[in-house]
Amino acid sequence: MPLTYWLEHAWLGSAVEPGVAVEISGDGRIAALRTGVDAPPPGAEVLRGLTLPGLANAHSHAFHRALRSEVQVGSGTFWTWREVMYGVAQNLTPDSYFALARAVYAEMALAGITNVGEFHYVHHAPGGTPYADPNAMGEALIEAAAAAGIRITLLDTAYLSSGFGEAPNEHQRRFSDGTAEAWAERVSALKPREHALIGAAIHSVRAVPAGQLAAVADWAAQRHAPLHVHLSEQTAENDACRAAHGCTPTELLAEHGVLGARTTGVHNTHLTDGDIALLGGSATGTCMCPTTERDLADGIGPAGRLQQAGSPLSLGSDSHAVIDLLEEARAMELNERLRSRTRGHWTANALLAAATADGHAALGRPDAGRLEPGALADFTTVALDSVRTAGPPPRLGAETAVFAASAADVRHTVVGGRHVVRDGHHTLVADVPSALAEAIAALRP
């Protein structure tokens, strides 16, 4: 007999439906979905609240979670923040990274995230010497996601230069494989598994020399794998790119065949009109990370113009100043309101689509992010009776989730039909706060 969930209310992409029965097949997919089911069928698992497709965190650096609050002391810039980040990166080992990532991914599950795009560039031991298994750090992240019960797209990142051809600095040596060809040889040994896909990333145009961009893009294209890249996060990157190549970072990526429907630019903050046309015209995606972009004072990217030009939007928590995809969705709209002094740039449905179906597609999972037969049985339930969400009628559940709820309101998370979070408690990691505290303390000198 297939497992059945009864959803008190469910967001089905354009509207909230009451009384939805979802049957799960043996391979962890939705076998059937019926609306208008007024009462739970016999033996069904009951999920009270508003059930959404599982949330997709399209951009994560798991080890940045150790920076939370530490980098809130005093002032500074992105570049001073980066120096603190390097200090944490230097202390990571495969074992300590597994412990930290397991706790971080468990925190994500508690926030309703069922799939993470891990933008992974801490590859080697300090100083740059490969581990006995050259992919030990990536394997630690893949295993951490399994231990936390969520899916992962490991975006193995080429990071070869400290800036437009300069050799990596002392902190960056453990990030570098030396050449794009050596990067490709190493990453080709990583194998996908049921919960894990392998994708590629170009850290940035400053970290991969122009002549090696195509090699990374070709590796991804040959495997039909997602390809992500930090793009125009800082004006200093744009200025340096113009000085080195006489063009913007977007133009440089276009020249070397990086843009396209499987590619996602992360941040896409400081763009020209021509950049927006290139990204939209090539269907290159945009991953906005509003809580990190505001934390680092990066600026507000032109998300609305990018989407209108043809660039699909996804969302990420990036540096994990907070882990809350509902807040990321809310912040994208509210940032645009502050800049334009007008309201209503995206509907709640459109913002949830960025946090679900479009985020999963950016991570190579077009079969996730929807509550429909054939899709992966990944979903999350938000309480409609908390102090933040009580009051509005359930038919406004999408608006309530985006504009009032937070990660603290997530009641259940189901991945592949299996309860990973039940009634607000993680079923695989007994004490997530303690796991986080212990893992972060182990990285301090």
mmCIF file with all atom_site columns, C-alpha atoms in Angstrom, residues 50 75 89 119 159 171 285 359 402:
data_model
loop_
_atom_site.group_PDB
_atom_site.id
_atom_site.type_symbol
_atom_site.label_atom_id
_atom_site.label_alt_id
_atom_site.label_comp_id
_atom_site.label_asym_id
_atom_site.label_entity_id
_atom_site.label_seq_id
_atom_site.pdbx_PDB_ins_code
_atom_site.Cartn_x
_atom_site.Cartn_y
_atom_site.Cartn_z
_atom_site.occupancy
_atom_site.B_iso_or_equiv
_atom_site.pdbx_formal_charge
_atom_site.auth_seq_id
_atom_site.auth_comp_id
_atom_site.auth_asym_id
_atom_site.auth_atom_id
_atom_site.pdbx_PDB_model_num
ATOM 1 C CA . LEU A 1 50  ? -0.128 25.078 4.613   1.00 0.00 ? 50  LEU A CA 1
ATOM 2 C CA . SER A 1 75  ? 31.896 47.924 10.426  1.00 0.00 ? 75  SER A CA 1
ATOM 3 C CA . ALA A 1 89  ? 38.144 28.203 5.806   1.00 0.00 ? 89  ALA A CA 1
ATOM 4 C CA . PHE A 1 119 ? 28.896 26.234 -4.058  1.00 0.00 ? 119 PHE A CA 1
ATOM 5 C CA . TYR A 1 159 ? 38.912 28.778 -8.204  1.00 0.00 ? 159 TYR A CA 1
ATOM 6 C CA . HIS A 1 171 ? 44.396 31.532 1.907   1.00 0.00 ? 171 HIS A CA 1
ATOM 7 C CA . GLY A 1 285 ? 19.219 32.260 -14.491 1.00 0.00 ? 285 GLY A CA 1
ATOM 8 C CA . GLY A 1 359 ? 15.168 26.994 -7.580  1.00 0.00 ? 359 GLY A CA 1
ATOM 9 C CA . VAL A 1 402 ? 5.761  34.937 2.100   1.00 0.00 ? 402 VAL A CA 1
#
